[in-house]
mmCIF file of C-alpha atoms in Angstrom:
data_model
loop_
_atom_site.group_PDB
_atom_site.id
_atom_site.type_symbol
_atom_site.label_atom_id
_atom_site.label_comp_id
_atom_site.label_asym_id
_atom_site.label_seq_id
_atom_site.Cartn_x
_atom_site.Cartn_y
_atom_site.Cartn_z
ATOM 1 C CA UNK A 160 92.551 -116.761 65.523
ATOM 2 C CA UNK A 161 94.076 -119.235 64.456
ATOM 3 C CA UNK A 162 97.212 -120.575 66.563
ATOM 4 C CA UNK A 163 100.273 -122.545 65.079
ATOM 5 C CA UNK A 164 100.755 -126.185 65.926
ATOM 6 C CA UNK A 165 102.983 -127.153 68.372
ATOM 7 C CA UNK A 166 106.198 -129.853 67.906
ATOM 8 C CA UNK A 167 103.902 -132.692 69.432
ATOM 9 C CA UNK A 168 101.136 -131.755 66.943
ATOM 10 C CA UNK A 169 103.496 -131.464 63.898
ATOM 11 C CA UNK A 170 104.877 -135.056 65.155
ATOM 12 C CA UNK A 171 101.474 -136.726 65.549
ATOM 13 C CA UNK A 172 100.688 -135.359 61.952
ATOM 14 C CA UNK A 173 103.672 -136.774 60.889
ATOM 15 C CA UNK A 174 103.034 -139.954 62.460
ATOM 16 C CA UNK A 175 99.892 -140.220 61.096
ATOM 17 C CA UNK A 176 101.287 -139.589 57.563
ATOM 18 C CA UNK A 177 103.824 -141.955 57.804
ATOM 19 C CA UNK A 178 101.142 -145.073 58.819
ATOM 20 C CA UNK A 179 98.490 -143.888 56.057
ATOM 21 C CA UNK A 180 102.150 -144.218 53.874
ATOM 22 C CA UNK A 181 103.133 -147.508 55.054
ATOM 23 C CA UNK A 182 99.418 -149.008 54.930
ATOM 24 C CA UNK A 183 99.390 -148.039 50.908
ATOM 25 C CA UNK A 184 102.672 -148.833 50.321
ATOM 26 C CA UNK A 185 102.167 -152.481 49.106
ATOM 27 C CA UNK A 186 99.358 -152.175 47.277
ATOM 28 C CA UNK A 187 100.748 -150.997 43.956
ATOM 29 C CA UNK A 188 103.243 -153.791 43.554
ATOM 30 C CA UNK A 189 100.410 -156.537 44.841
ATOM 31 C CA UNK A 190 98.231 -155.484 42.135
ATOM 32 C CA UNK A 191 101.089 -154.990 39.225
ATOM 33 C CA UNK A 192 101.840 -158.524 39.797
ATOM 34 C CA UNK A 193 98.557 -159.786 39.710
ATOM 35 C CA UNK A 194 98.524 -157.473 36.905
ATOM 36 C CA UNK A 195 101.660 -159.414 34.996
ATOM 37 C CA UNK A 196 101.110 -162.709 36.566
ATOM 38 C CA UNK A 197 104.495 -162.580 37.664
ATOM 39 C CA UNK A 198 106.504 -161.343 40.582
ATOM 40 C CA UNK A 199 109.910 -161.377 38.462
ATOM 41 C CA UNK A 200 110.509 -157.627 39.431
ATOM 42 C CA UNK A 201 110.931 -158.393 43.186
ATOM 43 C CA UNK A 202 113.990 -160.125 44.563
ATOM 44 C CA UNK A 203 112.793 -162.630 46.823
ATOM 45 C CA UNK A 204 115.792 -161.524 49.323
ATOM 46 C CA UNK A 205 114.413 -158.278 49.463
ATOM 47 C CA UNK A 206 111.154 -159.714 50.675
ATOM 48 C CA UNK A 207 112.716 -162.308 52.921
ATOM 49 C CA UNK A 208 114.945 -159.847 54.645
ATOM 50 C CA UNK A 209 111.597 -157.006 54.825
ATOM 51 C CA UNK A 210 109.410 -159.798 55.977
ATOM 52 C CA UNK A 211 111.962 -160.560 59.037
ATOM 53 C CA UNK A 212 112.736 -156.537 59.804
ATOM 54 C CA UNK A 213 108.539 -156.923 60.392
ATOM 55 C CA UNK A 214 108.685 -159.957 62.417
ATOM 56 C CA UNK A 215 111.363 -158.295 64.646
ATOM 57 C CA UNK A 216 108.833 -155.268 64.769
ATOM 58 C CA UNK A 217 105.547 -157.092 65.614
ATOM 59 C CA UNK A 218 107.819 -158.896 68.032
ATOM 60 C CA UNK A 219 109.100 -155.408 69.964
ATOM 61 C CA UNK A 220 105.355 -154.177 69.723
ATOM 62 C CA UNK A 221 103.918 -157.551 71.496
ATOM 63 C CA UNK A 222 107.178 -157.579 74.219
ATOM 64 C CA UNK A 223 106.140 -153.731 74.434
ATOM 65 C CA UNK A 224 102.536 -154.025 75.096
ATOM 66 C CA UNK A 225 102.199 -151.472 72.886
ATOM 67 C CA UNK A 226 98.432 -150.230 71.944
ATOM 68 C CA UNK A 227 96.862 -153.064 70.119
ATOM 69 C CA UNK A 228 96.249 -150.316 66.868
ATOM 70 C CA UNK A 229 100.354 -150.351 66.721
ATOM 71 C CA UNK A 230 100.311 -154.646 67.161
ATOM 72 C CA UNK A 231 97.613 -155.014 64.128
ATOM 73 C CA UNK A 232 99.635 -152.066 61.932
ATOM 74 C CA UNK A 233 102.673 -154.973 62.706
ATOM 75 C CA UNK A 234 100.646 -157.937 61.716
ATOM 76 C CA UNK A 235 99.585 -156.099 58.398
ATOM 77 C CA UNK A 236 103.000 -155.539 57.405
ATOM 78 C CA UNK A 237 104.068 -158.862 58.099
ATOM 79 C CA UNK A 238 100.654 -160.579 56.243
ATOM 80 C CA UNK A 239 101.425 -158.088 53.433
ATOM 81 C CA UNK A 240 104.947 -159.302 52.863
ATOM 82 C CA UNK A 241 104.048 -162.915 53.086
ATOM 83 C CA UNK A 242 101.479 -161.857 50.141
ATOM 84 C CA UNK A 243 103.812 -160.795 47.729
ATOM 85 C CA UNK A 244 106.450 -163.746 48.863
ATOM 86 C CA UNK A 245 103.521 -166.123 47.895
ATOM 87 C CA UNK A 246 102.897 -164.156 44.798
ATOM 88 C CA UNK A 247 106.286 -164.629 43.513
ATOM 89 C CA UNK A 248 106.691 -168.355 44.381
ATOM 90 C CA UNK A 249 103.244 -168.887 42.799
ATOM 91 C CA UNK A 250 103.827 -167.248 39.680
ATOM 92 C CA UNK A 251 107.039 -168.464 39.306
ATOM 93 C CA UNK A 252 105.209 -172.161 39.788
ATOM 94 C CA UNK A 253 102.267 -171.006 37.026
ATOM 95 C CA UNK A 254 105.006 -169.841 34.178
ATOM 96 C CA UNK A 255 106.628 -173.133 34.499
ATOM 97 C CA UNK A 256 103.838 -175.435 34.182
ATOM 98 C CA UNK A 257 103.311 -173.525 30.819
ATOM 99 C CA UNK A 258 104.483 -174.778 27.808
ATOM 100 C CA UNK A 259 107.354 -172.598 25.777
ATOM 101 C CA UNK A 260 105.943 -169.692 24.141
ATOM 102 C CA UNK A 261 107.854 -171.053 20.830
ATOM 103 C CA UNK A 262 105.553 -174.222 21.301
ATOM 104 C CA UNK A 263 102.336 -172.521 22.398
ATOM 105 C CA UNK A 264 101.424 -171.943 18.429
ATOM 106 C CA UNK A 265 103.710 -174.523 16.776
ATOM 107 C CA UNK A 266 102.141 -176.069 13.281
ATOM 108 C CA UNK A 267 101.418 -179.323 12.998
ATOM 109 C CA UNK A 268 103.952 -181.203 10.610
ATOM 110 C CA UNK A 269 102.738 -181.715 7.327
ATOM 111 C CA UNK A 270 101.413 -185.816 6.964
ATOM 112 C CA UNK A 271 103.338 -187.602 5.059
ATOM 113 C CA UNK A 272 101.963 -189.669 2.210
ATOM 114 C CA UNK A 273 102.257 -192.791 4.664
ATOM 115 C CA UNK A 274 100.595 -190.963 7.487
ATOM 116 C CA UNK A 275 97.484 -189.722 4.799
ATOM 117 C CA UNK A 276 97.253 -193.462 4.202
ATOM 118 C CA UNK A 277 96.352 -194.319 8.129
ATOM 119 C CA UNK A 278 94.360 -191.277 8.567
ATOM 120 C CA UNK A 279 92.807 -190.884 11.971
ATOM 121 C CA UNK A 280 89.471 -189.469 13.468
ATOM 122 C CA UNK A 281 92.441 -186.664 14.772
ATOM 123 C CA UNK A 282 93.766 -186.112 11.656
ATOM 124 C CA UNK A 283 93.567 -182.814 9.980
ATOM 125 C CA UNK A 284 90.623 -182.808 7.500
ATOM 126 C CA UNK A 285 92.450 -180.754 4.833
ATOM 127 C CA UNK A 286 95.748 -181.286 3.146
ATOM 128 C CA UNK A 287 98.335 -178.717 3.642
ATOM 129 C CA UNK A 288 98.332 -178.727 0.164
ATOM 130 C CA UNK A 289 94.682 -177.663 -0.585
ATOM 131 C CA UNK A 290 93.631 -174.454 -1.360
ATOM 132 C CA UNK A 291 91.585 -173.184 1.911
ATOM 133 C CA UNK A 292 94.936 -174.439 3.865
ATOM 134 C CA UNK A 293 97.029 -172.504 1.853
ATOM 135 C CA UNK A 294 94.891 -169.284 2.278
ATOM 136 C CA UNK A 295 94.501 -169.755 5.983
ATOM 137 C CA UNK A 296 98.099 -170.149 5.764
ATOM 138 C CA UNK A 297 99.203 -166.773 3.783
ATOM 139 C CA UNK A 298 96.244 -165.060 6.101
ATOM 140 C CA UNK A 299 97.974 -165.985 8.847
ATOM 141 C CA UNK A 300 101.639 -164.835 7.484
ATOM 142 C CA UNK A 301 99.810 -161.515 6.431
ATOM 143 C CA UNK A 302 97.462 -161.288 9.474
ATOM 144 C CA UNK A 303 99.636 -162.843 12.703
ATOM 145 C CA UNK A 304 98.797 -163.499 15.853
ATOM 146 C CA UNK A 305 99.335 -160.583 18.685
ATOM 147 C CA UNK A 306 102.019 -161.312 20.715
ATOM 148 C CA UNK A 307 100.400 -161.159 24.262
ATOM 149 C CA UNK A 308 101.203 -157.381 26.087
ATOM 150 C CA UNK A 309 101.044 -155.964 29.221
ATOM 151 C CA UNK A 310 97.930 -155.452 30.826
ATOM 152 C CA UNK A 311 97.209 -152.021 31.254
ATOM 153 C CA UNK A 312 97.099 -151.260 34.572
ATOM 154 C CA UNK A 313 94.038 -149.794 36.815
ATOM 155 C CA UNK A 314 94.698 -146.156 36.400
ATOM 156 C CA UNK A 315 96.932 -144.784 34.384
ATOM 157 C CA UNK A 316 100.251 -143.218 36.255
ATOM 158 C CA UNK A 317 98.918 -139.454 36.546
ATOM 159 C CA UNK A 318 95.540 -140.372 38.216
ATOM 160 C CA UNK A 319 97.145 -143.183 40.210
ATOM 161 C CA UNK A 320 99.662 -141.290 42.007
ATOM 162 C CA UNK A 321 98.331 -138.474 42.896
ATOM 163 C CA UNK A 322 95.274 -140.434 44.218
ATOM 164 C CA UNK A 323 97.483 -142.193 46.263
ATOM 165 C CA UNK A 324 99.065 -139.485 47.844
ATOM 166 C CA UNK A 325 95.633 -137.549 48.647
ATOM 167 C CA UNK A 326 94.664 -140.952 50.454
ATOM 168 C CA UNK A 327 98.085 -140.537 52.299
ATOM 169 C CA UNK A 328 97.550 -136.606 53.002
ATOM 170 C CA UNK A 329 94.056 -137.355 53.883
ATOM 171 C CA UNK A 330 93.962 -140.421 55.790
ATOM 172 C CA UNK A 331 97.412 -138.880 58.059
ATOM 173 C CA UNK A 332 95.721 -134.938 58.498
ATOM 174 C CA UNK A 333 92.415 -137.093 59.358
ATOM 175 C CA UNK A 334 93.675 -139.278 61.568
ATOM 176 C CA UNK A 335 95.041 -136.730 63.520
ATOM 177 C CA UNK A 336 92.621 -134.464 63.574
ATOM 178 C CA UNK A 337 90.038 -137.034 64.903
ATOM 179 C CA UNK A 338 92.020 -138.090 67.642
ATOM 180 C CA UNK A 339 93.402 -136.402 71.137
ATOM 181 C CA UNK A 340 95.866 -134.008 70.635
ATOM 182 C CA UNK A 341 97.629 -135.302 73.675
ATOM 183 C CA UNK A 342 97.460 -139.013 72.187
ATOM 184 C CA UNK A 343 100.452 -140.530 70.767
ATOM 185 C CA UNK A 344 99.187 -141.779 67.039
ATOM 186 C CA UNK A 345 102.868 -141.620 65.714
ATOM 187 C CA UNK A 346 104.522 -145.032 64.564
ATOM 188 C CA UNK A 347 106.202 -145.684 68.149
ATOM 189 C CA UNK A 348 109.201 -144.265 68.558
ATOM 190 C CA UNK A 349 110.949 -146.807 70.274
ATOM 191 C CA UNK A 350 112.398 -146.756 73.951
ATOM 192 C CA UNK A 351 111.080 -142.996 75.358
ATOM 193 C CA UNK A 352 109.553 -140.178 75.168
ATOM 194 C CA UNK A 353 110.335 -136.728 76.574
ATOM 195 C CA UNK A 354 112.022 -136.543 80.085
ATOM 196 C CA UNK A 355 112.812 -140.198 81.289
ATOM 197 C CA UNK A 356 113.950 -141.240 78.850
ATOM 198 C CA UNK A 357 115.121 -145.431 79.284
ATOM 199 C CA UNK A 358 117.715 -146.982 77.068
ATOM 200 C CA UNK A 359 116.340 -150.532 77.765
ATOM 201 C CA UNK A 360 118.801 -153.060 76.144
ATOM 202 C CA UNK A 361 115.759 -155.269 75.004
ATOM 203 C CA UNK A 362 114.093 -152.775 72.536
ATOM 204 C CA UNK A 363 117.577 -151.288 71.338
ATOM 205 C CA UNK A 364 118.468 -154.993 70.093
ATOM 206 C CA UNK A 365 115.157 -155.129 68.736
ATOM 207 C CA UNK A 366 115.581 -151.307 67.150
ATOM 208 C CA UNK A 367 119.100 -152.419 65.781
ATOM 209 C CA UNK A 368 118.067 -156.011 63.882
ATOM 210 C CA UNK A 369 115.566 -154.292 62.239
ATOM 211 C CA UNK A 370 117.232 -151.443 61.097
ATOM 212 C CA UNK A 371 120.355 -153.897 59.481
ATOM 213 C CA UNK A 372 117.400 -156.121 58.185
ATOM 214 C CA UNK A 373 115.978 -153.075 56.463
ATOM 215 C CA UNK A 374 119.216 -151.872 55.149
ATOM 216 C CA UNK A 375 119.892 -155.346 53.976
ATOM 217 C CA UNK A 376 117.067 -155.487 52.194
ATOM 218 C CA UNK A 377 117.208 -152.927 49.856
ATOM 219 C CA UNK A 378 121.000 -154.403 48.268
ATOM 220 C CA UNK A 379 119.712 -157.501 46.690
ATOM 221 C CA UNK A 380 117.017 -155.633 45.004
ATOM 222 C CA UNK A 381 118.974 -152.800 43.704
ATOM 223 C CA UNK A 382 121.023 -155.795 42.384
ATOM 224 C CA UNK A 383 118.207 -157.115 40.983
ATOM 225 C CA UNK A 384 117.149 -154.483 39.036
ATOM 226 C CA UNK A 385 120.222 -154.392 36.599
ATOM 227 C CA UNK A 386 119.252 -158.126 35.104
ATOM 228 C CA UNK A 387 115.581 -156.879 35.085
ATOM 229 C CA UNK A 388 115.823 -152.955 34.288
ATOM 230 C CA UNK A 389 113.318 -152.294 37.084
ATOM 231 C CA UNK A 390 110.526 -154.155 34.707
ATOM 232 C CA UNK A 391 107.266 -155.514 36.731
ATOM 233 C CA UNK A 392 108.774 -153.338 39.713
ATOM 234 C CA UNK A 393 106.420 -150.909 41.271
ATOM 235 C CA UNK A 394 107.526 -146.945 41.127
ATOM 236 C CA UNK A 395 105.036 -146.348 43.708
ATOM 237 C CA UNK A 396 106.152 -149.184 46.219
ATOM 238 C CA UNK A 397 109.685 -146.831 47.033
ATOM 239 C CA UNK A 398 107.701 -143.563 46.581
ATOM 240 C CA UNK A 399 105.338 -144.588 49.519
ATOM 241 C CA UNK A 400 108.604 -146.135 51.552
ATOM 242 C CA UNK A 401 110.318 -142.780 51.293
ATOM 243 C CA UNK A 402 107.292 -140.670 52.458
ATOM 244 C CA UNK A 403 106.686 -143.046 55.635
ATOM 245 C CA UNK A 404 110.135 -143.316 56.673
ATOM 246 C CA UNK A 405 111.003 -139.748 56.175
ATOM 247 C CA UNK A 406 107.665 -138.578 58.380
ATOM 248 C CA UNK A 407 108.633 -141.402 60.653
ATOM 249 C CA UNK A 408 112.436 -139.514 61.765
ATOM 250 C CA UNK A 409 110.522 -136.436 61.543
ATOM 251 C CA UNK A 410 107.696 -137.760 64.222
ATOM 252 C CA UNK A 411 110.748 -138.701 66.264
ATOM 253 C CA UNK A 412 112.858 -135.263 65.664
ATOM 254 C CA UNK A 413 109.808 -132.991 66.375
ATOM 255 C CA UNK A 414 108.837 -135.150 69.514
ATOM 256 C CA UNK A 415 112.511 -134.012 71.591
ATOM 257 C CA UNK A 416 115.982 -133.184 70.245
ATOM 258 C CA UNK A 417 117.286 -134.205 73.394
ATOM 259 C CA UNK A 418 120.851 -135.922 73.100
ATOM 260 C CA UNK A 419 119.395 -138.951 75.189
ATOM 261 C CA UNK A 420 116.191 -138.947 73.506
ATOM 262 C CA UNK A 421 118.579 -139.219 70.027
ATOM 263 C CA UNK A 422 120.298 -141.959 71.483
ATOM 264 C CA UNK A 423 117.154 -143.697 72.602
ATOM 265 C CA UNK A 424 116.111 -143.788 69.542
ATOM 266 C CA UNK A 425 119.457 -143.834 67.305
ATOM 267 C CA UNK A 426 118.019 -147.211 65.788
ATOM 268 C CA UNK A 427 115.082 -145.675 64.216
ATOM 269 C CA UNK A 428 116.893 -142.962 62.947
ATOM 270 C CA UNK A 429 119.300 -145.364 61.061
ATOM 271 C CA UNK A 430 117.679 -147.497 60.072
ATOM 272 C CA UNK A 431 114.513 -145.282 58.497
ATOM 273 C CA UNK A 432 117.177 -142.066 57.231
ATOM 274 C CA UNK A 433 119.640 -144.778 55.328
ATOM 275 C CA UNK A 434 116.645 -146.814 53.814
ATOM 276 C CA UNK A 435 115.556 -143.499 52.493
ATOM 277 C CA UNK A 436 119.152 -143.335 51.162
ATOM 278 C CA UNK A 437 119.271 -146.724 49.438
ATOM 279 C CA UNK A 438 115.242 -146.354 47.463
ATOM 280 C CA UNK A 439 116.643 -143.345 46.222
ATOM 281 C CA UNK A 440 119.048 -145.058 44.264
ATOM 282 C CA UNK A 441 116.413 -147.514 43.309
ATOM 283 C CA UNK A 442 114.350 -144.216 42.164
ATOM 284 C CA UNK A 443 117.571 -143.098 39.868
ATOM 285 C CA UNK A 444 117.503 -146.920 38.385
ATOM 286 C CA UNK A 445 113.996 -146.266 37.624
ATOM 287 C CA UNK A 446 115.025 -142.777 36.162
ATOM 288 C CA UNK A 447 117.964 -143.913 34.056
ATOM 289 C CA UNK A 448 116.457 -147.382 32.494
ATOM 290 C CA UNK A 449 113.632 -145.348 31.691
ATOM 291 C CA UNK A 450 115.988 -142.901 29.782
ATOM 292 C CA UNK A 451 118.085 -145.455 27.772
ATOM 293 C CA UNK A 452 114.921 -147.103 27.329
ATOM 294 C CA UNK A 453 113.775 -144.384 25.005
ATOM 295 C CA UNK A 454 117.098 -143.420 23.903
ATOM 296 C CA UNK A 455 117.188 -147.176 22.328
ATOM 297 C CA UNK A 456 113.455 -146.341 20.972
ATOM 298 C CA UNK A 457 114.600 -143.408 19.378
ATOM 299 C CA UNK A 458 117.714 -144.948 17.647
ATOM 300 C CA UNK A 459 115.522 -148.253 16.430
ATOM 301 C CA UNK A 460 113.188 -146.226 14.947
ATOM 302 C CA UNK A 461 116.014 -143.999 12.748
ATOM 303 C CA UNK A 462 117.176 -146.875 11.930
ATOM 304 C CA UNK A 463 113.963 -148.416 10.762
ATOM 305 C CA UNK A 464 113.508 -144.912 9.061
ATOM 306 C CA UNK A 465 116.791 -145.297 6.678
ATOM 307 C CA UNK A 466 116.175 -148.878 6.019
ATOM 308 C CA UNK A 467 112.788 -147.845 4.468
ATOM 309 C CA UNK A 468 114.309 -145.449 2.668
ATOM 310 C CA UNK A 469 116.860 -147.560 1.318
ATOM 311 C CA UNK A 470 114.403 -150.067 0.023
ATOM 312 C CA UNK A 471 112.607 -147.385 -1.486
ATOM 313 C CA UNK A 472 115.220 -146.200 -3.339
#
């Protein structure tokens, strides 16, 4: 017979969830930009202000003496951010030291009759004028160079995703299933648990700094993505925020409902629940660029529909 789980099984499940979320959760956007070669997508705010709401985290795990599994999780967040901060920075550093993409395939000026005269062992052995460099020229007019595109990326968007989250489901349900039962493999959940619990000033500071630093986070990017229409921005990146932090409150809410168990842990509540408030909106962005995207596809290519008939008539 099979017996229903318990609240403190549901919340380790959840816990586990929400870490096998939050250990995925920046891969998508470290490979898109490696993908692009660019980290134009990300406001570097955003990763300044996520970067410190870690610090503050790895800091109340170490002052905590937390298990050392929780203390490594920490120190992954924090390397992870400090990836895609040097991603940005270096990208930003490689576009610039390339030349103008008007430039990159310039011609070279025709020689004038002057420059013919003091030819070169650099000069161009054919004339503009000649016939072969007229011919490459029209085959080039008729034949032009590809602009360069966007690399496709690893797996396309329906195997991608819902790889990801069976590596989520599995790697949470698995991780609970191979540990104790009475073991805590949650995310902590700050200052508590059950009866006793201690509203220690240290870890609420520590609770509260990270939860404005993750709130804060969240409004420079959002503001970002109206000058970049969420392009070279990872989908995947908020999905995978969203599932940890929503799993996290429920490891919390399924550990005690307890008004000073709440209160205890009133930091992590905010700070996870209002986060989950703010990527929506960074989900809708996604949802309505997307849509005018393709509305202005749509209308470009009625247009370019009437134009050919006009020239055909």
């Amino acid at each position: 017979m099979v017996h229903p789980l318990t609240n403190e099984q549901l919340s380790n499940v959840s816990g586990a969830i929400s870490i096998a979320a939050w250990i995925v959760v920046y891969t998508p956007q470290i490979w898109e930009n490696y993908q692009l070669k660019s980290g134009e997508g990300l406001s570097v705010t955003f990763i300044v202000l996520w970067l410190l709401g870690d610090l503050t985290n790895l800091f109340g795990a170490v002052m905590a003496k937390l298990l050392p599994t929780m203390i490594i999780l920490a120190v992954y967040y924090t390397l992870c951010d400090i990836i895609l901060l040097c991603q940005v920075y270096y990208y930003r550093q490689y576009e610039s030291s390339l030349p103008p993409p008007c430039e990159r395939h310039r011609p070279h000026p025709a020689p004038t009759a002057a420059g013919a005269a003091g030819a070169t062992e650099t000069s161009p052995l054919l004339p503009p004028s000649s016939p072969l460099s007229l011919s490459r020229s029209l085959t080039s007019l008729t034949h032009p160079v590809p602009e360069p595109h966007q690399p496709k990326p690893l797996l396309p968007p329906y195997l991608e995703y819902p790889l990801l989250i069976a590596f989520v489901l599995a790697a949470g349900v698995g991780g609970w299933y191979l540990t104790d039962a009475s073991d805590e493999i949650g995310i902590p959940e700050g200052p508590g648990k059950g009866d006793g619990v201690e509203l220690e000033w240290k870890s609420q500071v520590l609770g509260y700094m990270s939860a404005v630093l993750y709130l804060g986070s969240r409004i420079p990017q959002i503001i970002h993505n109206y000058s970049t229409r969420c392009a070279g921005l990872s989908l995947a990146l908020f999905f995978f925020s969203i599932t940890g932090n929503i799993t996290y409150v429920l490891s919390i809410l399924l550990t005690s409902v307890e008004p000073r168990y709440i209160l205890a842990n009133a930091s992590w509540l905010a700070g996870s629940g209002l986060t989950v408030f703010l990527d929506l909106i960074v989900l809708a962005q996604f949802a309505v660029f997307s849509w005018q995207d393709r509305q202005s596809e749509r209308e470009d290519k009625v247009f370019r529909n009437d134009e050919d008939e006009r020239e055909v008539i």
